[in-house]
Structure formats: C-alpha cells, structure tokens
mmCIF file of C-alpha atoms in Angstrom:
data_model
loop_
_atom_site.group_PDB
_atom_site.id
_atom_site.type_symbol
_atom_site.label_atom_id
_atom_site.label_comp_id
_atom_site.label_asym_id
_atom_site.label_seq_id
_atom_site.Cartn_x
_atom_site.Cartn_y
_atom_site.Cartn_z
ATOM 1 C CA MET A 1 -41.504 4.054 -16.864
ATOM 2 C CA ALA A 2 -45.054 2.747 -16.852
ATOM 3 C CA VAL A 3 -45.255 -0.971 -17.445
ATOM 4 C CA TYR A 4 -48.215 -0.778 -19.830
ATOM 5 C CA LYS A 5 -46.212 1.256 -22.352
ATOM 6 C CA ARG A 6 -43.926 -1.764 -22.886
ATOM 7 C CA ASN A 7 -41.116 0.458 -24.145
ATOM 8 C CA TYR A 8 -38.462 -1.121 -21.922
ATOM 9 C CA GLN A 9 -35.866 -3.255 -23.645
ATOM 10 C CA GLY A 10 -33.085 -5.178 -22.009
ATOM 11 C CA TYR A 11 -29.446 -4.414 -22.753
ATOM 12 C CA ASP A 12 -28.264 -6.569 -25.639
ATOM 13 C CA GLY A 13 -24.815 -5.065 -26.189
ATOM 14 C CA ALA A 14 -21.426 -6.659 -25.565
ATOM 15 C CA LEU A 15 -20.614 -7.669 -21.991
ATOM 16 C CA THR A 16 -17.259 -7.180 -20.325
ATOM 17 C CA PRO A 17 -15.539 -10.581 -19.911
ATOM 18 C CA ALA A 18 -16.057 -11.936 -16.409
ATOM 19 C CA TRP A 19 -12.325 -12.261 -15.697
ATOM 20 C CA ARG A 20 -11.723 -8.503 -15.993
ATOM 21 C CA ARG A 21 -14.946 -6.999 -14.725
ATOM 22 C CA PHE A 22 -13.200 -6.093 -11.479
ATOM 23 C CA LEU A 23 -11.158 -3.541 -13.431
ATOM 24 C CA VAL A 24 -14.248 -1.457 -14.230
ATOM 25 C CA PRO A 25 -14.551 0.216 -10.785
ATOM 26 C CA ALA A 26 -10.769 0.544 -10.687
ATOM 27 C CA ARG A 27 -10.765 2.415 -14.004
ATOM 28 C CA TYR A 28 -13.396 4.888 -12.884
ATOM 29 C CA GLY A 29 -11.690 5.215 -9.522
ATOM 30 C CA TYR A 30 -8.410 6.223 -11.160
ATOM 31 C CA ALA A 31 -10.228 8.886 -13.182
ATOM 32 C CA ARG A 32 -11.786 10.318 -10.024
ATOM 33 C CA LEU A 33 -8.549 10.300 -8.045
ATOM 34 C CA ALA A 34 -6.719 12.061 -10.874
ATOM 35 C CA GLN A 35 -9.056 15.027 -10.386
ATOM 36 C CA SER A 36 -7.898 15.526 -6.790
ATOM 37 C CA ARG A 37 -5.254 18.242 -6.617
ATOM 38 C CA PHE A 38 -4.304 17.240 -3.092
ATOM 39 C CA LEU A 39 -3.654 13.658 -4.150
ATOM 40 C CA VAL A 40 -1.558 14.660 -7.152
ATOM 41 C CA SER A 41 0.435 17.109 -5.006
ATOM 42 C CA PHE A 42 0.979 14.491 -2.306
ATOM 43 C CA LEU A 43 2.180 11.948 -4.866
ATOM 44 C CA ALA A 44 4.635 14.478 -6.238
ATOM 45 C CA LEU A 45 5.889 15.226 -2.716
ATOM 46 C CA CYS A 46 6.326 11.528 -1.975
ATOM 47 C CA MET A 47 8.612 11.164 -4.990
ATOM 48 C CA PHE A 48 11.085 13.661 -3.543
ATOM 49 C CA TYR A 49 13.004 11.071 -1.516
ATOM 50 C CA PRO A 50 13.302 8.507 -4.358
ATOM 51 C CA VAL A 51 14.690 11.293 -6.561
ATOM 52 C CA LEU A 52 17.234 12.137 -3.855
ATOM 53 C CA CYS A 53 18.174 8.466 -3.650
ATOM 54 C CA ALA A 54 18.699 8.333 -7.409
ATOM 55 C CA MET A 55 20.932 11.416 -7.201
ATOM 56 C CA TYR A 56 22.888 9.804 -4.364
ATOM 57 C CA ILE A 57 23.445 6.622 -6.389
ATOM 58 C CA TYR A 58 24.707 8.624 -9.328
ATOM 59 C CA ALA A 59 26.937 10.802 -7.107
ATOM 60 C CA SER A 60 28.450 7.753 -5.377
ATOM 61 C CA HIS A 61 29.700 6.552 -8.781
ATOM 62 C CA ASN A 62 31.154 9.938 -9.709
ATOM 63 C CA PRO A 63 34.795 10.010 -8.532
ATOM 64 C CA THR A 64 35.076 13.752 -9.064
ATOM 65 C CA PHE A 65 32.097 14.508 -6.837
ATOM 66 C CA VAL A 66 33.246 12.062 -4.144
ATOM 67 C CA ALA A 67 36.710 13.660 -4.159
ATOM 68 C CA LEU A 68 35.183 17.099 -3.606
ATOM 69 C CA LEU A 69 33.431 15.853 -0.474
ATOM 70 C CA ARG A 70 36.731 14.666 1.039
ATOM 71 C CA ILE A 71 35.082 11.685 2.690
ATOM 72 C CA PRO A 72 37.344 9.417 4.778
ATOM 73 C CA GLY A 73 37.934 6.252 2.783
ATOM 74 C CA GLY A 74 37.275 8.017 -0.497
ATOM 75 C CA GLN A 75 33.750 6.691 -1.077
ATOM 76 C CA LEU A 76 30.164 7.156 0.017
ATOM 77 C CA PRO A 77 28.287 4.458 1.967
ATOM 78 C CA PRO A 78 27.305 1.637 -0.409
ATOM 79 C CA VAL A 79 23.854 0.931 -1.766
ATOM 80 C CA ASP A 80 22.994 -2.160 0.254
ATOM 81 C CA GLY A 81 20.322 -3.567 2.529
ATOM 82 C CA ARG A 82 20.655 -0.630 4.912
ATOM 83 C CA PHE A 83 20.031 1.811 2.069
ATOM 84 C CA PHE A 84 16.847 0.061 0.966
ATOM 85 C CA TYR A 85 15.711 -0.533 4.564
ATOM 86 C CA PHE A 86 15.490 3.192 5.254
ATOM 87 C CA PHE A 87 13.887 3.668 1.845
ATOM 88 C CA SER A 88 11.223 1.125 2.824
ATOM 89 C CA VAL A 89 10.581 2.771 6.194
ATOM 90 C CA LEU A 90 10.099 6.258 4.780
ATOM 91 C CA GLN A 91 8.153 5.339 1.660
ATOM 92 C CA GLY A 92 6.128 2.799 3.594
ATOM 93 C CA THR A 93 5.028 5.461 6.072
ATOM 94 C CA LEU A 94 4.066 7.852 3.291
ATOM 95 C CA SER A 95 2.145 5.141 1.451
ATOM 96 C CA TYR A 96 0.213 4.317 4.622
ATOM 97 C CA LEU A 97 -0.778 7.971 5.047
ATOM 98 C CA LEU A 98 -1.911 7.987 1.429
ATOM 99 C CA ALA A 99 -3.965 4.851 2.066
ATOM 100 C CA ALA A 100 -5.623 6.596 5.015
ATOM 101 C CA PHE A 101 -6.643 9.407 2.672
ATOM 102 C CA VAL A 102 -7.760 7.351 -0.331
ATOM 103 C CA SER A 103 -9.210 4.080 0.996
ATOM 104 C CA PRO A 104 -12.166 5.514 2.996
ATOM 105 C CA GLY A 105 -13.542 7.252 -0.090
ATOM 106 C CA LEU A 106 -13.628 3.960 -1.989
ATOM 107 C CA ILE A 107 -15.802 2.098 0.522
ATOM 108 C CA THR A 108 -17.724 4.505 2.749
ATOM 109 C CA SER A 109 -19.608 6.225 -0.063
ATOM 110 C CA ASP A 110 -20.966 2.921 -1.379
ATOM 111 C CA LEU A 111 -22.058 1.798 2.082
ATOM 112 C CA ALA A 112 -23.484 5.118 3.234
ATOM 113 C CA ASN A 113 -25.502 5.609 0.038
ATOM 114 C CA GLY A 114 -26.711 2.027 -0.258
ATOM 115 C CA ALA A 115 -24.935 1.465 -3.559
ATOM 116 C CA LEU A 116 -23.945 -2.168 -2.987
ATOM 117 C CA PRO A 117 -27.268 -3.578 -4.287
ATOM 118 C CA LEU A 118 -26.639 -1.679 -7.531
ATOM 119 C CA TYR A 119 -23.296 -3.455 -7.911
ATOM 120 C CA PHE A 120 -24.472 -6.932 -6.965
ATOM 121 C CA SER A 121 -27.711 -6.816 -8.953
ATOM 122 C CA ARG A 122 -25.468 -7.091 -12.002
ATOM 123 C CA PRO A 123 -23.218 -10.020 -12.961
ATOM 124 C CA PHE A 124 -20.664 -8.677 -10.498
ATOM 125 C CA SER A 125 -19.650 -10.636 -7.396
ATOM 126 C CA ARG A 126 -18.451 -9.452 -4.007
ATOM 127 C CA THR A 127 -15.004 -10.832 -4.781
ATOM 128 C CA GLN A 128 -14.848 -8.787 -7.990
ATOM 129 C CA TYR A 129 -15.995 -5.684 -6.103
ATOM 130 C CA LEU A 130 -13.262 -5.996 -3.483
ATOM 131 C CA ALA A 131 -10.675 -6.948 -6.113
ATOM 132 C CA GLY A 132 -11.510 -3.845 -8.138
ATOM 133 C CA LYS A 133 -11.173 -1.548 -5.132
ATOM 134 C CA ALA A 134 -7.950 -3.276 -4.080
ATOM 135 C CA ALA A 135 -6.499 -3.019 -7.604
ATOM 136 C CA LEU A 136 -6.981 0.730 -7.449
ATOM 137 C CA MET A 137 -5.342 1.063 -4.039
ATOM 138 C CA LEU A 138 -2.444 -1.273 -4.775
ATOM 139 C CA GLY A 139 -1.758 0.499 -8.052
ATOM 140 C CA VAL A 140 -1.568 3.918 -6.412
ATOM 141 C CA LEU A 141 0.528 2.736 -3.460
ATOM 142 C CA SER A 142 2.890 0.832 -5.754
ATOM 143 C CA LEU A 143 3.872 4.138 -7.347
ATOM 144 C CA LEU A 144 5.386 5.173 -4.003
ATOM 145 C CA THR A 145 6.927 1.934 -2.804
ATOM 146 C CA TRP A 146 8.267 -1.048 -4.679
ATOM 147 C CA ILE A 147 8.211 0.473 -8.189
ATOM 148 C CA PRO A 148 10.609 3.364 -7.403
ATOM 149 C CA GLY A 149 12.579 0.963 -5.204
ATOM 150 C CA LEU A 150 13.177 -1.377 -8.127
ATOM 151 C CA VAL A 151 14.012 1.603 -10.345
ATOM 152 C CA LEU A 152 16.744 2.556 -7.854
ATOM 153 C CA PHE A 153 18.006 -1.032 -7.903
ATOM 154 C CA VAL A 154 18.186 -0.957 -11.704
ATOM 155 C CA ILE A 155 20.074 2.347 -11.631
ATOM 156 C CA GLU A 156 22.610 0.930 -9.199
ATOM 157 C CA SER A 157 22.918 -2.238 -11.296
ATOM 158 C CA THR A 158 23.551 -0.171 -14.415
ATOM 159 C CA LEU A 159 26.328 1.792 -12.747
ATOM 160 C CA SER A 160 27.891 -1.080 -10.766
ATOM 161 C CA GLY A 161 27.736 -3.714 -13.471
ATOM 162 C CA TRP A 162 26.205 -7.096 -14.168
ATOM 163 C CA ALA A 163 28.182 -8.839 -11.422
ATOM 164 C CA TRP A 164 26.709 -6.570 -8.739
ATOM 165 C CA MET A 165 23.183 -7.190 -9.965
ATOM 166 C CA GLN A 166 23.639 -10.963 -9.978
ATOM 167 C CA ALA A 167 25.051 -10.898 -6.461
ATOM 168 C CA ASN A 168 22.237 -8.712 -5.119
ATOM 169 C CA LEU A 169 19.110 -10.014 -6.826
ATOM 170 C CA TRP A 170 17.950 -11.176 -3.389
ATOM 171 C CA MET A 171 17.872 -7.516 -2.377
ATOM 172 C CA ALA A 172 15.488 -6.599 -5.175
ATOM 173 C CA ALA A 173 13.259 -9.562 -4.342
ATOM 174 C CA GLY A 174 13.228 -8.693 -0.629
ATOM 175 C CA LEU A 175 12.525 -5.032 -1.332
ATOM 176 C CA ALA A 176 9.603 -5.766 -3.654
ATOM 177 C CA ALA A 177 8.134 -8.491 -1.434
ATOM 178 C CA GLY A 178 8.399 -6.475 1.776
ATOM 179 C CA LEU A 179 6.854 -3.322 0.350
ATOM 180 C CA PHE A 180 4.106 -5.254 -1.424
ATOM 181 C CA VAL A 181 3.140 -6.976 1.840
ATOM 182 C CA TRP A 182 3.004 -3.563 3.493
ATOM 183 C CA ILE A 183 0.713 -1.958 0.926
ATOM 184 C CA VAL A 184 -1.560 -5.012 1.054
ATOM 185 C CA MET A 185 -1.813 -4.581 4.833
ATOM 186 C CA ALA A 186 -2.481 -0.849 4.468
ATOM 187 C CA THR A 187 -5.217 -1.570 1.922
ATOM 188 C CA LEU A 188 -6.909 -4.207 4.086
ATOM 189 C CA ILE A 189 -6.826 -2.017 7.192
ATOM 190 C CA GLY A 190 -8.163 0.984 5.292
ATOM 191 C CA PHE A 191 -11.008 -0.987 3.734
ATOM 192 C CA ALA A 192 -11.958 -2.810 6.939
ATOM 193 C CA LEU A 193 -12.135 0.322 9.083
ATOM 194 C CA SER A 194 -14.014 2.165 6.336
ATOM 195 C CA ALA A 195 -16.575 -0.640 6.191
ATOM 196 C CA LEU A 196 -17.065 -0.462 9.947
ATOM 197 C CA VAL A 197 -17.407 3.301 10.326
ATOM 198 C CA LYS A 198 -19.175 4.349 7.093
ATOM 199 C CA TRP A 199 -17.869 7.897 7.613
ATOM 200 C CA ARG A 200 -14.916 8.997 5.541
ATOM 201 C CA VAL A 201 -13.289 11.423 7.987
ATOM 202 C CA ALA A 202 -13.625 9.084 10.960
ATOM 203 C CA ALA A 203 -12.362 6.130 8.934
ATOM 204 C CA GLY A 204 -9.280 8.037 7.806
ATOM 205 C CA ALA A 205 -8.546 9.066 11.394
ATOM 206 C CA LEU A 206 -8.871 5.469 12.556
ATOM 207 C CA VAL A 207 -6.518 4.218 9.858
ATOM 208 C CA VAL A 208 -3.878 6.749 10.933
ATOM 209 C CA GLY A 209 -4.545 5.889 14.562
ATOM 210 C CA VAL A 210 -3.770 2.224 13.981
ATOM 211 C CA LEU A 211 -0.236 3.193 12.959
ATOM 212 C CA PHE A 212 0.625 5.890 15.489
ATOM 213 C CA ALA A 213 -1.539 4.898 18.452
ATOM 214 C CA GLY A 214 -0.277 1.349 18.151
ATOM 215 C CA ALA A 215 3.292 2.574 18.613
ATOM 216 C CA GLY A 216 2.379 4.482 21.769
ATOM 217 C CA PHE A 217 0.263 1.667 23.160
ATOM 218 C CA GLY A 218 3.008 -0.871 22.549
ATOM 219 C CA ALA A 219 5.602 1.331 24.248
ATOM 220 C CA ALA A 220 3.287 1.759 27.246
ATOM 221 C CA ILE A 221 2.832 -2.005 27.576
ATOM 222 C CA ASN A 222 6.587 -2.555 27.438
ATOM 223 C CA ALA A 223 7.206 0.104 30.098
ATOM 224 C CA VAL A 224 4.496 -1.039 32.510
ATOM 225 C CA VAL A 225 4.881 -4.806 32.207
ATOM 226 C CA ARG A 226 8.635 -4.613 31.575
ATOM 227 C CA THR A 227 8.504 -6.826 28.511
ATOM 228 C CA SER A 228 9.076 -6.543 24.805
ATOM 229 C CA ALA A 229 5.857 -8.328 23.830
ATOM 230 C CA GLY A 230 3.991 -5.029 23.631
ATOM 231 C CA SER A 231 5.775 -4.195 20.393
ATOM 232 C CA ALA A 232 3.589 -6.793 18.683
ATOM 233 C CA VAL A 233 0.706 -4.282 18.679
ATOM 234 C CA ASP A 234 2.878 -1.719 16.883
ATOM 235 C CA LEU A 235 2.253 -2.475 13.230
ATOM 236 C CA SER A 236 5.108 -0.294 11.998
ATOM 237 C CA PHE A 237 7.544 -2.033 14.362
ATOM 238 C CA VAL A 238 6.315 -5.439 13.194
ATOM 239 C CA MET A 239 6.796 -4.460 9.576
ATOM 240 C CA ARG A 240 10.289 -3.102 10.249
ATOM 241 C CA ALA A 241 11.197 -6.524 11.623
ATOM 242 C CA VAL A 242 10.075 -8.086 8.335
ATOM 243 C CA TRP A 243 11.969 -5.523 6.245
ATOM 244 C CA SER A 244 15.080 -6.030 8.362
ATOM 245 C CA ASP A 245 15.026 -9.766 7.665
ATOM 246 C CA LEU A 246 14.215 -9.531 3.955
ATOM 247 C CA LEU A 247 16.936 -6.938 3.348
ATOM 248 C CA ARG A 248 19.467 -8.658 5.653
ATOM 249 C CA TYR A 249 20.078 -5.536 7.689
ATOM 250 C CA ASP A 250 20.399 -5.585 11.458
ATOM 251 C CA ALA A 251 18.151 -2.709 12.516
ATOM 252 C CA GLY A 252 18.172 -3.682 16.174
ATOM 253 C CA ILE A 253 14.659 -5.114 16.009
ATOM 254 C CA TYR A 254 14.150 -7.528 18.909
ATOM 255 C CA LEU A 255 10.826 -8.923 17.715
ATOM 256 C CA PRO A 256 11.079 -12.571 16.547
ATOM 257 C CA LEU A 257 10.436 -12.925 12.837
ATOM 258 C CA GLY A 258 7.880 -15.701 13.293
ATOM 259 C CA GLN A 259 5.904 -13.555 15.694
ATOM 260 C CA ALA A 260 5.997 -10.649 13.232
ATOM 261 C CA TRP A 261 4.532 -12.757 10.410
ATOM 262 C CA LEU A 262 1.933 -14.173 12.811
ATOM 263 C CA VAL A 263 0.774 -10.668 13.732
ATOM 264 C CA LEU A 264 0.501 -9.649 10.076
ATOM 265 C CA GLY A 265 -1.444 -12.792 9.270
ATOM 266 C CA ALA A 266 -3.828 -12.247 12.184
ATOM 267 C CA VAL A 267 -4.474 -8.640 11.171
ATOM 268 C CA ALA A 268 -5.128 -9.699 7.574
ATOM 269 C CA VAL A 269 -7.587 -12.424 8.656
ATOM 270 C CA VAL A 270 -9.490 -9.993 10.890
ATOM 271 C CA CYS A 271 -9.691 -7.387 8.123
ATOM 272 C CA VAL A 272 -10.906 -9.915 5.544
ATOM 273 C CA GLY A 273 -13.506 -11.174 8.012
ATOM 274 C CA ILE A 274 -14.825 -7.649 8.572
ATOM 275 C CA LEU A 275 -15.028 -7.015 4.832
ATOM 276 C CA LEU A 276 -16.873 -10.259 4.141
ATOM 277 C CA ARG A 277 -19.368 -9.417 6.863
ATOM 278 C CA ARG A 278 -19.935 -5.789 5.883
ATOM 279 C CA ILE A 279 -19.706 -5.934 2.093
ATOM 280 C CA ARG A 280 -22.917 -7.667 1.073
ATOM 281 C CA PRO A 281 -25.931 -6.818 -1.121
ATOM 282 C CA PHE A 282 -28.278 -6.365 1.805
ATOM 283 C CA GLU A 283 -28.320 -4.955 5.322
ATOM 284 C CA VAL A 284 -30.326 -6.137 8.304
ATOM 285 C CA ILE A 285 -31.682 -3.172 10.279
ATOM 286 C CA LYS A 286 -32.938 -3.969 13.767
#
C-alpha cells in the first residue's frame, strides 16, 4: 500500500491475553493435524493395545471366562507394575515414532520459510512460541501414553475395589510420571533435530535414528569394550530403567538409576540449548 494514501490503520481490536497466547499456534496446529489421514489412522492403530489391555482387565475379573481358559491357579496374571511396564514400553515406542512424524513439520517449515520474524514481530516471545509447539506435541502424545494408562488403572480400580486403588496409587503416579517424562524427551529431541536440519524428511529420519541407532551403538560399545556403560547411549534402555524403578518391576535393567536420570537431564539440556540458539527472530548468514 502506498504511504501517501494514508489508508493504513493499526489493529484496534481485542488482544489475546498474554498468558494464553502460546495456545494460538497449538490450536491451529491441531486443526492441521486433524486433516492428515495418516495421522488419524496411526492414532487409531496405536489405541489397539490399550483396548486389548482393557479387555484383559475385564476378562481377569470374569470367573466364567477364567474357568474356560483352565489356567493353573485359576486366575490370570495380576494387573501390577509388570503389566504397566510393558504397556509403557510399547506405547512409549509408538509415541516416539509419532513424534518423529509430527515434530519436524512444526519447526522446519517455519525455519525454512523464514516465518520466525513474523511470529516475533508481534507481542509473542520465543518462550511462547516453543510452549505453543510443545503443547501441541504433548497433547497428541498424551493420547497414546499416560492418558490411556490412567484409564486402565481406573478400570482396574473399579473392578478390584477401593482398597486396591488406595494400595496402588503409587503405580498410577509412577505410570503417569514416567510416560510424561518420555514424551517430553521425545518432543525435545524432535524439535532440536528439526531446528538443526530444516528439512522435514531428514529430521524425521534423524529422530528415529536416535532411538534405534542408539541401541545398536550402545550394544557395539558393550561388546567391544566389554562393559555395560555403552547402554547409556541407548535412550530406550535408559528410559526402561526409569520405568522399571517407578513401577517397581525388576526388568533386569543393569543401568544405575542415577546414571539414567543424568543421561536424560543431559539430553534435555542439549536439546534446549539447540532450540534457544536456532529459534530466534533473525539469522546470521556468512
């Protein structure tokens, strides 16, 4: 618009309160993700195991069904820390794969197209930008992890009674805390690698590689050096050590718990550092 026409007028409408401006990109992000048939299909597929778990819980409290199975001892294995440990491992892996698919599209497009100045030229900070993107990711991943896990806990509590729920509240807390830590790590890794690469396909491949290549690399270190310290580079192994402790299930994990939390903390610090360096309203081109 030519300046001499003087037809430009500033926006004088209502502003979104500062404390919830970070939800604006999350809201539009949810609308865009809902249009992806692959994402909706993958979410539906990921709910297959929680549904099977719910059916198992119901069947274990059905004496007629248990009698038909003719199981020694007359009952199915209980719903305990072991049950939720394997739930965490499977759903955690699926949620990480989903993060590898979703997270690059939230960051790389803004960086590749130079959209960050459009965000930060408004009353919108870098912290709000990252919080909005993270709110979207954590919301989607929660649908696969701790939310269905707590639903299963409530179902078991309903069928087993108030006394069982009171005695096992620690299990619900450990399940929710462990899975929430995992989806936070998956979100940070996905965002950090996306900010580094700026290419969606390559970023998604790198995110998947961190999980699976780390397992192979850690096993190679253990075999060559004849030590168990190599498992510290296997993020899935580290997280299984945390889940094993929180759910009080001996999964045969030989990694010390303190070392596991130290690895997770170091990875989180590195990812946050990368994001703070790459997510900014300007770029220096040499």
